[in-house]
CSV table of C-alpha atoms in Angstrom, one decimal:
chain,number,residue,atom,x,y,z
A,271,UNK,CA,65.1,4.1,51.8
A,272,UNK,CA,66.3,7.1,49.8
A,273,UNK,CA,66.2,10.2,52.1
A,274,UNK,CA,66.8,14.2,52.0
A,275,UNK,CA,67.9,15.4,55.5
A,276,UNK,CA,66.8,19.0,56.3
A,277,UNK,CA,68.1,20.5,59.5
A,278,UNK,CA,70.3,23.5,60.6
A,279,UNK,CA,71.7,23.8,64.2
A,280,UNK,CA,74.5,21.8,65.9
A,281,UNK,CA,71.8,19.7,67.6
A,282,UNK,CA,70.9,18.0,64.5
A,283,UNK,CA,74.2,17.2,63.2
A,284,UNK,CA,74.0,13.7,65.6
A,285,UNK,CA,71.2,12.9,63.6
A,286,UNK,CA,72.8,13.5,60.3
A,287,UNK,CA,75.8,11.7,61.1
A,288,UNK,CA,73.4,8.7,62.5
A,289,UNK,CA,71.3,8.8,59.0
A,290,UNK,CA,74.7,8.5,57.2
A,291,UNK,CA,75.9,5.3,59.0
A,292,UNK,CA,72.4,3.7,58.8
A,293,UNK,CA,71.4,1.6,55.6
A,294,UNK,CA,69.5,4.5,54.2
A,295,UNK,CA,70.7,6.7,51.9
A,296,UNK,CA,70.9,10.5,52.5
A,297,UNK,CA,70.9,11.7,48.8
A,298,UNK,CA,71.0,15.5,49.9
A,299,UNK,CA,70.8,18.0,53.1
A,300,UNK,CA,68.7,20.8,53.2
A,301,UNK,CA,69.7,23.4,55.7
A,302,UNK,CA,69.3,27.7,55.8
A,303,UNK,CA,71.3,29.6,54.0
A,304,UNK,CA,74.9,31.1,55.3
A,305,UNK,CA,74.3,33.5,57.9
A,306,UNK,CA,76.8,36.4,59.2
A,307,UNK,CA,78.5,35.4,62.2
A,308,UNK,CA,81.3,36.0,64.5
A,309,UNK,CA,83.2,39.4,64.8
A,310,UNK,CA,83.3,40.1,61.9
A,311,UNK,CA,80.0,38.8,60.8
A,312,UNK,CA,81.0,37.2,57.8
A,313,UNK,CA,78.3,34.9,55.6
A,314,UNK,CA,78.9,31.4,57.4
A,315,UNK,CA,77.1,28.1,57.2
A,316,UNK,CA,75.2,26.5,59.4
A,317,UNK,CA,76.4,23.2,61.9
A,318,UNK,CA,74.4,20.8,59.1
A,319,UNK,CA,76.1,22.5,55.7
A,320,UNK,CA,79.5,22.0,57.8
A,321,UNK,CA,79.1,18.7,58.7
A,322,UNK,CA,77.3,17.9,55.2
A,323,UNK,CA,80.0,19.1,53.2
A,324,UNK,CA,82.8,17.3,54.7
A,325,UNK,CA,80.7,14.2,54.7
A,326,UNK,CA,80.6,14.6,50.4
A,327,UNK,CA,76.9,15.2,50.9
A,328,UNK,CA,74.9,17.5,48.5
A,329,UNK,CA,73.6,20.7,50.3
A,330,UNK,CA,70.6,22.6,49.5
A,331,UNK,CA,70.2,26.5,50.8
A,332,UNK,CA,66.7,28.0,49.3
A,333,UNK,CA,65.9,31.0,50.8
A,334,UNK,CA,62.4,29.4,51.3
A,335,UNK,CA,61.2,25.8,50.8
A,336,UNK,CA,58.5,27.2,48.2
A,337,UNK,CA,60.6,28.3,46.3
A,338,UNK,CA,59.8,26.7,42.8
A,339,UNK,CA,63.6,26.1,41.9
A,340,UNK,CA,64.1,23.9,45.2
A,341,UNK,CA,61.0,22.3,45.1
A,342,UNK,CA,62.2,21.4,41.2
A,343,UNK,CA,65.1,20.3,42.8
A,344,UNK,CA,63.9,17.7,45.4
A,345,UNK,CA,61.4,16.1,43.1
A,346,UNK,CA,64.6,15.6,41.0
A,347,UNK,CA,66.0,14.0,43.8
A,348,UNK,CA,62.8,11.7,44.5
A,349,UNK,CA,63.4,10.9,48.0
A,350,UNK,CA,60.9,8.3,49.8
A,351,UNK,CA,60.6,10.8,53.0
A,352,UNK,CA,62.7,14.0,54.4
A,353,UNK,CA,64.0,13.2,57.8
A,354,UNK,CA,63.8,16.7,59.9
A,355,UNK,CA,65.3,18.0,62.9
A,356,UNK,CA,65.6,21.6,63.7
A,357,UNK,CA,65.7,23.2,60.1
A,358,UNK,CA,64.0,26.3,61.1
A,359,UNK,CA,61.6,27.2,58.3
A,360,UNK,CA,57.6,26.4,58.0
A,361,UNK,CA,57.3,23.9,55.1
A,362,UNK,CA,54.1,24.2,53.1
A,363,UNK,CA,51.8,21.9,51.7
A,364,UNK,CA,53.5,21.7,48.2
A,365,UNK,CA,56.5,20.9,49.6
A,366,UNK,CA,55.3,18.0,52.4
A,367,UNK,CA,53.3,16.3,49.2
A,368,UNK,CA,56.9,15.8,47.1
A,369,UNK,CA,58.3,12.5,49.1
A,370,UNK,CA,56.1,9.4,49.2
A,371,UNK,CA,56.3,9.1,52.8
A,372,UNK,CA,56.3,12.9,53.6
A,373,UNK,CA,58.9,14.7,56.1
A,374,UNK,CA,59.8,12.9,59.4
A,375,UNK,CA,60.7,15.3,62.1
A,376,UNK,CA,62.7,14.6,65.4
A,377,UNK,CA,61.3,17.2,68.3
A,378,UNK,CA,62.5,17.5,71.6
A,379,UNK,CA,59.5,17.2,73.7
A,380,UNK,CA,57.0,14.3,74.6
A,381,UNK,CA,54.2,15.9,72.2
A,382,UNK,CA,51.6,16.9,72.6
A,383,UNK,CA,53.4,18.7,75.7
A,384,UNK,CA,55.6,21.5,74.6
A,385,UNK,CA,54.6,22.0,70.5
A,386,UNK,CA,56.9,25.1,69.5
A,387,UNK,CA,60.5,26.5,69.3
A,388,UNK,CA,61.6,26.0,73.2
A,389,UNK,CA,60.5,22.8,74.1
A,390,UNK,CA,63.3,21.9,76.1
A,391,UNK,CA,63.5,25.3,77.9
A,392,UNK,CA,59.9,25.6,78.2
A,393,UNK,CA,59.8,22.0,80.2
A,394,UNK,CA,63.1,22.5,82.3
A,395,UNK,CA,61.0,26.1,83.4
A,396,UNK,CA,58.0,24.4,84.4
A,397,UNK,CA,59.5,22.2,86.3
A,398,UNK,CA,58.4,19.0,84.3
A,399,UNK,CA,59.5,15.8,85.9
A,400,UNK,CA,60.1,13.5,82.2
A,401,UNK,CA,61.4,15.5,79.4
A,402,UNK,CA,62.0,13.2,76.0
A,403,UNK,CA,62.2,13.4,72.4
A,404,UNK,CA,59.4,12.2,69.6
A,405,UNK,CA,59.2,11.4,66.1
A,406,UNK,CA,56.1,12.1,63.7
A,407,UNK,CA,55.1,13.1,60.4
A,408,UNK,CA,54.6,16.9,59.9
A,409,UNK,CA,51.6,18.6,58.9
A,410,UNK,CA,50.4,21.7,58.3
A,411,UNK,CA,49.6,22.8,62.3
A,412,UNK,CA,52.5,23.3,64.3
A,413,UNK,CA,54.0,19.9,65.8
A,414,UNK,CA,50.4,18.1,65.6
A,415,UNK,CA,51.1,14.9,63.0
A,416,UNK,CA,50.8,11.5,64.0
A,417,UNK,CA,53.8,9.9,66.3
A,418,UNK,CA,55.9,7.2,65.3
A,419,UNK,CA,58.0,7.0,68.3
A,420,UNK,CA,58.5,8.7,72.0
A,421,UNK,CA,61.0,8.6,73.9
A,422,UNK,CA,61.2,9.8,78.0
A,423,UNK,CA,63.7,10.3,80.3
A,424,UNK,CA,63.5,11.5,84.5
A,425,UNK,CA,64.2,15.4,83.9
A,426,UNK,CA,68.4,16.0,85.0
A,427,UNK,CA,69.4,19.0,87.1
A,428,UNK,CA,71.0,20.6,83.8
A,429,UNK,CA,71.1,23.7,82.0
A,430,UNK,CA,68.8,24.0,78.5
A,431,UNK,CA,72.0,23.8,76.4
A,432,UNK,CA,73.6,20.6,78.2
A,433,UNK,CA,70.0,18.9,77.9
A,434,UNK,CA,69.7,19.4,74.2
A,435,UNK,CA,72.9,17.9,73.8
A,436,UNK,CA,72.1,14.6,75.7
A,437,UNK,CA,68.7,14.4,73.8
A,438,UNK,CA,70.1,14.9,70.2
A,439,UNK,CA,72.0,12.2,70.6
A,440,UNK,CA,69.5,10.1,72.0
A,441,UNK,CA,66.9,11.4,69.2
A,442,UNK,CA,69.4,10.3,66.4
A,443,UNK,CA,69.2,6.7,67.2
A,444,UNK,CA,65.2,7.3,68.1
A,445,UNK,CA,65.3,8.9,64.1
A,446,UNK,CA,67.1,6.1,62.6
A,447,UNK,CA,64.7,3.5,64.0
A,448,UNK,CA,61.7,5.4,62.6
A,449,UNK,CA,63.0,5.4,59.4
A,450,UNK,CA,63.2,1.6,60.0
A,451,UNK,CA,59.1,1.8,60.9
A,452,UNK,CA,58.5,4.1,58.2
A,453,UNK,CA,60.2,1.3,55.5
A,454,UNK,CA,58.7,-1.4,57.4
A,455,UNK,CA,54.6,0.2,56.6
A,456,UNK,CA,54.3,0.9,60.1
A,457,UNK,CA,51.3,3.5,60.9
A,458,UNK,CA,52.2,6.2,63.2
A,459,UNK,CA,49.9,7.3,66.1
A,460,UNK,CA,47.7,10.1,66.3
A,461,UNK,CA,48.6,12.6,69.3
A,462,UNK,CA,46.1,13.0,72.5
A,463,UNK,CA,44.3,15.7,72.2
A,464,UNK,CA,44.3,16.7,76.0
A,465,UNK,CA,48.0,18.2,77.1
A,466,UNK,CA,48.4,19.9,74.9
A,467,UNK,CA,50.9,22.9,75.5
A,468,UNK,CA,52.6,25.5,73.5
A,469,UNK,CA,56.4,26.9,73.7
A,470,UNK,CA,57.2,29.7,72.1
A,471,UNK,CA,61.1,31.2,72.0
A,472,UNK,CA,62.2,32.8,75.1
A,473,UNK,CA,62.4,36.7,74.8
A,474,UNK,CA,64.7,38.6,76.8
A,475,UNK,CA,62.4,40.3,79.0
A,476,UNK,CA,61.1,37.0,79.7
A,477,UNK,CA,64.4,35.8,80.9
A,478,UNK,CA,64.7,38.2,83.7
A,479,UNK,CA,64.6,37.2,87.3
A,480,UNK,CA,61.6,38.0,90.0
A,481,UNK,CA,63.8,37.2,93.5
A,482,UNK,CA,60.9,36.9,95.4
A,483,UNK,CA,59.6,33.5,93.7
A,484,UNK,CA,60.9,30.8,95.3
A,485,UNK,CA,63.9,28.6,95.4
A,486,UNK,CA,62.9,26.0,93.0
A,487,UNK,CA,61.3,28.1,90.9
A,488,UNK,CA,64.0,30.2,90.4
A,489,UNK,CA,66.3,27.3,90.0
A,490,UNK,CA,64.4,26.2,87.0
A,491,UNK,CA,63.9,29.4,85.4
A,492,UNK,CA,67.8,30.1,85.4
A,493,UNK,CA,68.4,26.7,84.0
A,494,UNK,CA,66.2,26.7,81.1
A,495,UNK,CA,67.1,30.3,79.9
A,496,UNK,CA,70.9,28.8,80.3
A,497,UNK,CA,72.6,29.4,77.8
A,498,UNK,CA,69.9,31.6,75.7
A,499,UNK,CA,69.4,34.2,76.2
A,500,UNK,CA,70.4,33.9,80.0
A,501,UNK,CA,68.4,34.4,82.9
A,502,UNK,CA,69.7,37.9,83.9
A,503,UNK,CA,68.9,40.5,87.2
A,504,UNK,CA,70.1,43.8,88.2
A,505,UNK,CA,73.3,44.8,90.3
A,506,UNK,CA,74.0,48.0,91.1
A,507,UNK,CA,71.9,49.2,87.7
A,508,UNK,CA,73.8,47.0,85.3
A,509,UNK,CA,72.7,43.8,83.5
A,510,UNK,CA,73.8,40.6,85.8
A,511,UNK,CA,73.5,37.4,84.0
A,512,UNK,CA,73.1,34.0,86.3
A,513,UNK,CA,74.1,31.0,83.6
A,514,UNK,CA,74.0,28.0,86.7
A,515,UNK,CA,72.2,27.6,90.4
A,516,UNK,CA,70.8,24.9,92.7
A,517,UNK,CA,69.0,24.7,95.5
A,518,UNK,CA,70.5,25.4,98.8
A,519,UNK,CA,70.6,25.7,102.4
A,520,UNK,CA,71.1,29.2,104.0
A,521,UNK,CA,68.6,30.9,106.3
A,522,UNK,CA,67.4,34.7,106.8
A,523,UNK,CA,68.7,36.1,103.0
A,524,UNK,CA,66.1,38.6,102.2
A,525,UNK,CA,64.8,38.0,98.1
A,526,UNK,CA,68.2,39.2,96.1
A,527,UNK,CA,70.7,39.2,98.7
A,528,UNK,CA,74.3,38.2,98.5
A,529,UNK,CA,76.2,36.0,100.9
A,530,UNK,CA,79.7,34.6,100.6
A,531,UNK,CA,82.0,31.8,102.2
A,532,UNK,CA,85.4,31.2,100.9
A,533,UNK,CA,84.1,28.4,98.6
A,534,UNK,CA,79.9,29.6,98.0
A,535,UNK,CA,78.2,32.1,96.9
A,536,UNK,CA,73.8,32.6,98.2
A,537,UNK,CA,71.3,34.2,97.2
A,538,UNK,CA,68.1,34.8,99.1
A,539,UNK,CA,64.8,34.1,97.1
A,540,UNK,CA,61.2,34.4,98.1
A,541,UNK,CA,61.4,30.8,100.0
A,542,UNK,CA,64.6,29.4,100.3
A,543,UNK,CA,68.0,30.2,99.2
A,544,UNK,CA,70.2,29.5,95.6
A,545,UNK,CA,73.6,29.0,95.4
A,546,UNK,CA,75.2,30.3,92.8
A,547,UNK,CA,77.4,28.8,90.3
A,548,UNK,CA,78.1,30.5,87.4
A,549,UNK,CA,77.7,34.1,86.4
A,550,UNK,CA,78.2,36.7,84.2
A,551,UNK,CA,78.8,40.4,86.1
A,552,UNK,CA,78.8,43.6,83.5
A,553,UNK,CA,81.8,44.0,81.5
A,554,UNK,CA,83.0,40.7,82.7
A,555,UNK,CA,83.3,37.3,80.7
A,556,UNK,CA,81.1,34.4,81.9
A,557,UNK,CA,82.9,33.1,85.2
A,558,UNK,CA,82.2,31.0,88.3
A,559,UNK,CA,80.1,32.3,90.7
A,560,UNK,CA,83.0,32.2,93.3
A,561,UNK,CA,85.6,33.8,91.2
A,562,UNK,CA,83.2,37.0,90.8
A,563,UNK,CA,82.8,36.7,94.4
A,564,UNK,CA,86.6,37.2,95.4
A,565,UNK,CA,86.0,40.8,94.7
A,566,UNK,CA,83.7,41.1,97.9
A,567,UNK,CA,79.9,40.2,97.7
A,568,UNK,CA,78.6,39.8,100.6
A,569,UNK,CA,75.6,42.2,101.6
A,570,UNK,CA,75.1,43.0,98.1
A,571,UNK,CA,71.8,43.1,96.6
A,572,UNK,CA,70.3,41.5,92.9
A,573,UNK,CA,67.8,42.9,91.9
């Protein structure tokens, strides 16, 4: 099939690059325009328009998809669907009629669980057991079309950042083999309409720590806000950011509490203990837990 590939982040480069190699052909990107960045915050383009551009590819930047130019544009182009993973804007109806087989997009969640912008955060927080990817056709309401393909996997002990890594690669194979369905006629599936589960983007105030939960609970929360924006406590009045923890085993640590060997760092919780693993004290660059330790811990409280 002739496809338009719209995306934006690093985690839909895989997919690009996957699309590429496959026997379709990606006639253009579609990806958000330059944003600043860096120090200096100079106009740069995104992970896709990088990637795009040294692959020969043709990029597209409207400010909007309804814009009437870019919409001109990708009639021009004719594509038989728009393959879709992470491009960041809400594409309207207009736009969704132009290819014959609409605008395929790869989400990381087994929908209907988790429809929204942290899908993989918002299941690493709740603890969820299977976390997976899942192809279907966009519609109007958010993350609701019919489902080509899903994909599931046990949930690893990982941060949010490491997990969306594993599953974009995963998801570009997964993406490649629905283009295959969609060539072949196939009819995707409508989702379930019990479980169903929203996940909107993690705020900051959100991301801050309540010791007296418990262990596991704590574990998870630190792990999905890892690395955005970073689960993050109090020491001493400053900001103290926690990046990595897992469970441990160390008894009578009050909720916050700081313990230290000469190889572990603990925290006390409101059932059980964490150890910690990496950290980010004020001031400081993002280091392991032990190294910020060195400087004397022990009897400290996070609060």
């Amino acid at each position: 099939m002739k496809l338009v590939f719209a995306g934006t982040p690093d985690v839909a480069v895989p997919s690009l690059e996957a699309l590429v190699e496959s026997h379709h052909e990606v006639l253009a990107v579609i990806t958000r325009p330059d944003a600043p960045a860096g120090r200096g915050r100079r106009l740069t383009p995104s992970p896709v328009a990088a990637r795009a551009e040294e692959l020969g590819l043709h990029v597209l930047k409207p400010a909007h998809p309804r814009d009437e130019d870019f919409q001109a544009q990708l009639r021009a182009l004719a594509p038989d669907a728009c393959a879709v993973v992470a491009y960041g804007a809400l594409l309207p109806q207009s736009a969704l009629d132009i290819p014959r087989h609409g605008w395929i997009n790869l989400h990381f969640s087994l929908l209907p669980r988790w429809r929204g912008a942290a899908p993989v955060q918002r299941a690493i927080m709740a603890g969820d057991p299977a976390i997976g990817t899942a192809t279907f056709r966009i519609v109007k309401e958010l993350d609701a079309g019919d489902v080509y393909l899903s994909q599931s996997m046990a949930t690893p002990e990982e941060t949010a950042g490491e997990l969306f890594g594993r599953l974009a690669r995963s998801g570009a194979t997964q993406l490649v083999q629905t283009m295959d369905l969609v060539e072949a006629g196939q009819t995707p599936t409508p989702q379930r309409e019990d479980g169903i589960t929203v996940a909107p983007k993690i705020t900051v105030p959100e991301a801050r720590i309540d010791w007296t939960r418990g262990s596991e609970e704590l574990r998870n929360h630190i792990l999905g806000c890892s690395p955005d924006p970073g689960a993050w406590c109090e020491l001493a009045g400053e900001r103290f950011k926690i990046y990595r923890a897992r469970l441990a085993e160390y008894a009578d640590l009050a909720p916050g509490e700081v313990a230290a060997t000469k190889r572990q760092v603990f925290v006390g919780t409101g059932q059980g203990a964490l150890e910690l693993l990496e950290v980010q004290a004020p001031g400081k660059r993002r280091m392991s837990a032990i190294d910020w330790a060195r400087a004397g811990v022990s009897g400290r409280v996070l609060s």
